[in-house]
Amino acid sequence: EMSSRYIETADSLVVNSNFLLSNFEREPVSFIMKNNILITVRGEDLSSFHETTKKIFANPKNFTTGYHVFVGILETRLEIDADMVELMTQQITSLSNTLSLKEPDEELLMEIKNLQEKTMMLRENIIDKQRAVSSMLKSDLMPRELHAKITILIKDINSLLEHIRFSFDRLDYLQDTFLAYVNIEQNKIIK
């Protein structure tokens, strides 16, 4: 069941997660691991899997079990999430630079709102990964040699969350600036 994010039994592990597409739609993905074999269930052809497949073919000795492949997929997914965060940051910077050049209007406010929505979706998506990866670190089923990689994944996730928090603060500041501009314009009209 997709609402159950992490399920561990005596000999198997099930992780359900949402992967964001480039258009910010969610794609549910399930990972099932048993007897060192990984099975994934998904409805879309995701770039995370293509990129991980390339990594496997380039260096197969690093992917000896399904657990290794799973961690590889998560590493690749976080790289893609980091790219999405970076793109979002560029869009916020661009909007910030044009704010003083544009007249405050509904379109500008909608741009800020849309960026806020995307930022929240990114944050929610990455927190989803954080919970799963934290649970994996505690699991007795995870091979010990993967614990260092999982610890690095957690640090990367925390770094992305901090960056998203900063982006959201910037958007709040832009919204406040926008409202201040509107207030100044209204004061001018009243005077």
Short mmCIF file of C-alpha atoms in Angstrom, two decimals:
data_model
loop_
_atom_site.label_atom_id
_atom_site.label_comp_id
_atom_site.label_asym_id
_atom_site.label_seq_id
_atom_site.Cartn_x
_atom_site.Cartn_y
_atom_site.Cartn_z
CA GLU A 1 0.00 0.00 0.00
CA MET A 2 1.48 3.33 -1.09
CA SER A 3 0.56 5.04 2.19
CA SER A 4 2.92 2.68 4.02
CA ARG A 5 6.31 4.23 3.27
CA TYR A 6 8.57 1.64 4.88
CA ILE A 7 7.82 -1.95 5.77
CA GLU A 8 10.37 -4.42 7.07
CA THR A 9 9.78 -8.08 7.80
CA ALA A 10 12.23 -10.76 8.92
CA ASP A 11 13.52 -11.27 5.36
CA SER A 12 12.19 -8.47 3.16
CA LEU A 13 12.04 -4.73 2.82
CA VAL A 14 9.41 -2.62 1.07
CA VAL A 15 9.89 1.10 0.47
CA ASN A 16 7.26 3.25 -1.23
CA SER A 17 8.22 6.68 -2.43
CA ASN A 18 7.14 9.42 -4.81
CA PHE A 19 9.57 10.57 -7.47
CA LEU A 20 8.95 14.01 -8.91
CA LEU A 21 8.83 14.32 -12.66
CA SER A 22 10.23 17.41 -14.40
CA ASN A 23 6.69 18.86 -14.53
CA PHE A 24 6.41 18.38 -10.73
CA GLU A 25 3.90 15.56 -10.96
CA ARG A 26 4.41 12.73 -8.50
CA GLU A 27 5.21 9.24 -9.72
CA PRO A 28 4.76 6.53 -7.09
CA VAL A 29 7.57 3.98 -7.01
CA SER A 30 7.73 0.83 -4.90
CA PHE A 31 10.94 -1.01 -4.05
CA ILE A 32 10.73 -4.59 -2.83
CA MET A 33 13.87 -6.37 -1.62
CA LYS A 34 14.05 -10.01 -0.71
CA ASN A 35 16.91 -12.51 -0.92
CA ASN A 36 19.23 -9.73 -2.18
CA ILE A 37 16.96 -9.18 -5.19
CA LEU A 38 15.39 -5.80 -5.93
CA ILE A 39 12.04 -5.47 -7.67
CA THR A 40 10.64 -2.06 -8.56
CA VAL A 41 7.07 -1.18 -9.43
CA ARG A 42 6.44 2.08 -11.25
CA GLY A 43 4.20 3.43 -13.98
CA GLU A 44 6.66 5.79 -15.68
CA ASP A 45 10.01 5.38 -17.38
CA LEU A 46 12.13 7.38 -14.92
CA SER A 47 15.55 8.87 -15.61
CA SER A 48 16.76 7.75 -12.16
CA PHE A 49 16.61 4.16 -13.34
CA HIS A 50 18.29 4.87 -16.69
CA GLU A 51 21.16 6.71 -15.03
CA THR A 52 21.59 3.98 -12.42
CA THR A 53 21.62 1.34 -15.17
CA LYS A 54 24.47 3.22 -16.84
CA LYS A 55 26.36 3.24 -13.54
CA ILE A 56 25.80 -0.50 -13.14
CA PHE A 57 27.15 -1.27 -16.61
CA ALA A 58 30.11 1.04 -16.04
CA ASN A 59 31.07 -0.61 -12.76
CA PRO A 60 29.11 -3.84 -12.04
CA LYS A 61 31.27 -4.85 -9.05
CA ASN A 62 29.76 -1.96 -7.04
CA PHE A 63 26.25 -3.37 -7.46
CA THR A 64 26.47 -6.92 -6.14
CA THR A 65 23.00 -7.09 -4.53
CA GLY A 66 19.59 -5.52 -4.87
CA TYR A 67 20.40 -3.42 -1.81
CA HIS A 68 23.39 -1.92 -3.62
CA VAL A 69 21.21 -1.16 -6.66
CA PHE A 70 18.54 0.39 -4.45
CA VAL A 71 21.05 2.70 -2.75
CA GLY A 72 22.41 3.54 -6.22
CA ILE A 73 18.92 4.50 -7.42
CA LEU A 74 18.43 6.71 -4.36
CA GLU A 75 21.81 8.39 -4.93
CA THR A 76 20.84 9.10 -8.53
CA ARG A 77 17.41 10.36 -7.49
CA LEU A 78 18.96 12.76 -4.99
CA GLU A 79 21.26 14.08 -7.73
CA ILE A 80 18.17 14.77 -9.84
CA ASP A 81 16.41 16.37 -6.85
CA ALA A 82 19.50 18.55 -6.30
CA ASP A 83 19.31 19.64 -9.97
CA MET A 84 15.63 20.51 -9.47
CA VAL A 85 16.48 22.55 -6.37
CA GLU A 86 19.23 24.34 -8.30
CA LEU A 87 16.85 25.14 -11.17
CA MET A 88 14.29 26.42 -8.66
CA THR A 89 16.98 28.65 -7.11
CA GLN A 90 17.79 30.07 -10.54
CA GLN A 91 14.10 30.81 -11.16
CA ILE A 92 13.79 32.54 -7.77
CA THR A 93 16.92 34.60 -8.46
CA SER A 94 15.59 35.57 -11.89
CA LEU A 95 12.25 36.58 -10.39
CA SER A 96 14.01 38.53 -7.66
CA ASN A 97 16.08 40.41 -10.23
CA THR A 98 13.03 41.36 -12.27
CA LEU A 99 10.85 42.30 -9.30
CA SER A 100 12.08 45.89 -9.22
CA LEU A 101 11.72 46.20 -13.01
CA LYS A 102 8.15 44.94 -13.20
CA GLU A 103 5.00 46.64 -12.10
CA PRO A 104 3.43 44.64 -9.29
CA ASP A 105 0.58 42.73 -10.86
CA GLU A 106 -1.34 39.48 -10.47
CA GLU A 107 1.00 37.65 -12.82
CA LEU A 108 4.00 38.37 -10.63
CA LEU A 109 2.13 37.26 -7.51
CA MET A 110 1.11 34.04 -9.32
CA GLU A 111 4.76 33.38 -10.26
CA ILE A 112 5.74 33.69 -6.60
CA LYS A 113 2.85 31.43 -5.55
CA ASN A 114 3.75 28.79 -8.18
CA LEU A 115 7.37 28.78 -7.07
CA GLN A 116 6.23 28.41 -3.46
CA GLU A 117 4.09 25.41 -4.45
CA LYS A 118 6.97 23.78 -6.33
CA THR A 119 9.31 24.43 -3.42
CA MET A 120 6.87 22.77 -1.02
CA MET A 121 6.53 19.78 -3.36
CA LEU A 122 10.32 19.44 -3.55
CA ARG A 123 10.57 19.62 0.23
CA GLU A 124 7.83 17.03 0.70
CA ASN A 125 9.49 14.78 -1.88
CA ILE A 126 12.89 14.98 -0.20
CA ILE A 127 11.45 14.47 3.31
CA ASP A 128 9.84 11.33 1.91
CA LYS A 129 13.32 10.07 0.96
CA GLN A 130 14.74 11.16 4.33
CA ARG A 131 12.32 8.95 6.25
CA ALA A 132 13.03 5.93 4.06
CA VAL A 133 16.81 6.36 4.14
CA SER A 134 16.82 6.87 7.93
CA SER A 135 14.82 3.66 8.36
CA MET A 136 17.22 1.83 6.03
CA LEU A 137 20.17 2.87 8.19
CA LYS A 138 18.52 1.21 11.20
CA SER A 139 17.67 -1.97 9.29
CA ASP A 140 19.45 -5.23 10.05
CA LEU A 141 18.76 -6.30 6.45
CA MET A 142 20.97 -3.60 4.94
CA PRO A 143 24.51 -4.82 4.29
CA ARG A 144 27.00 -3.16 6.66
CA GLU A 145 29.18 -1.94 3.78
CA LEU A 146 26.29 0.29 2.63
CA HIS A 147 25.97 2.14 5.94
CA ALA A 148 28.62 4.71 4.97
CA LYS A 149 26.80 5.46 1.69
CA ILE A 150 23.45 5.70 3.48
CA THR A 151 24.96 8.10 6.03
CA ILE A 152 26.22 10.27 3.16
CA LEU A 153 22.73 10.13 1.60
CA ILE A 154 21.25 11.44 4.86
CA LYS A 155 23.77 14.30 4.91
CA ASP A 156 22.96 15.12 1.27
CA ILE A 157 19.24 15.08 2.06
CA ASN A 158 19.75 17.41 5.04
CA SER A 159 21.77 19.76 2.85
CA LEU A 160 19.01 19.83 0.21
CA LEU A 161 16.38 20.49 2.88
CA GLU A 162 18.43 23.41 4.19
CA HIS A 163 18.73 24.82 0.68
CA ILE A 164 14.98 24.43 0.13
CA ARG A 165 14.31 26.21 3.44
CA PHE A 166 16.48 29.10 2.24
CA SER A 167 14.61 29.18 -1.11
CA PHE A 168 11.28 29.27 0.68
CA ASP A 169 12.49 32.13 2.89
CA ARG A 170 13.55 34.01 -0.25
CA LEU A 171 10.09 33.49 -1.74
CA ASP A 172 8.48 34.80 1.46
CA TYR A 173 10.74 37.84 1.22
CA LEU A 174 9.76 38.35 -2.45
CA GLN A 175 6.10 38.09 -1.54
CA ASP A 176 6.55 40.65 1.25
CA THR A 177 8.41 42.92 -1.16
CA PHE A 178 5.63 42.55 -3.70
CA LEU A 179 3.01 43.46 -1.11
CA ALA A 180 5.09 46.45 -0.01
CA TYR A 181 5.22 47.65 -3.63
CA VAL A 182 1.46 47.30 -3.90
CA ASN A 183 1.03 49.21 -0.65
CA ILE A 184 3.31 52.03 -1.88
CA GLU A 185 1.37 52.26 -5.14
CA GLN A 186 -1.94 52.39 -3.29
CA ASN A 187 -0.58 55.13 -1.00
CA LYS A 188 0.48 57.13 -4.04
CA ILE A 189 -2.99 56.80 -5.55
CA ILE A 190 -4.66 57.83 -2.29
CA LYS A 191 -2.37 60.88 -1.97
#
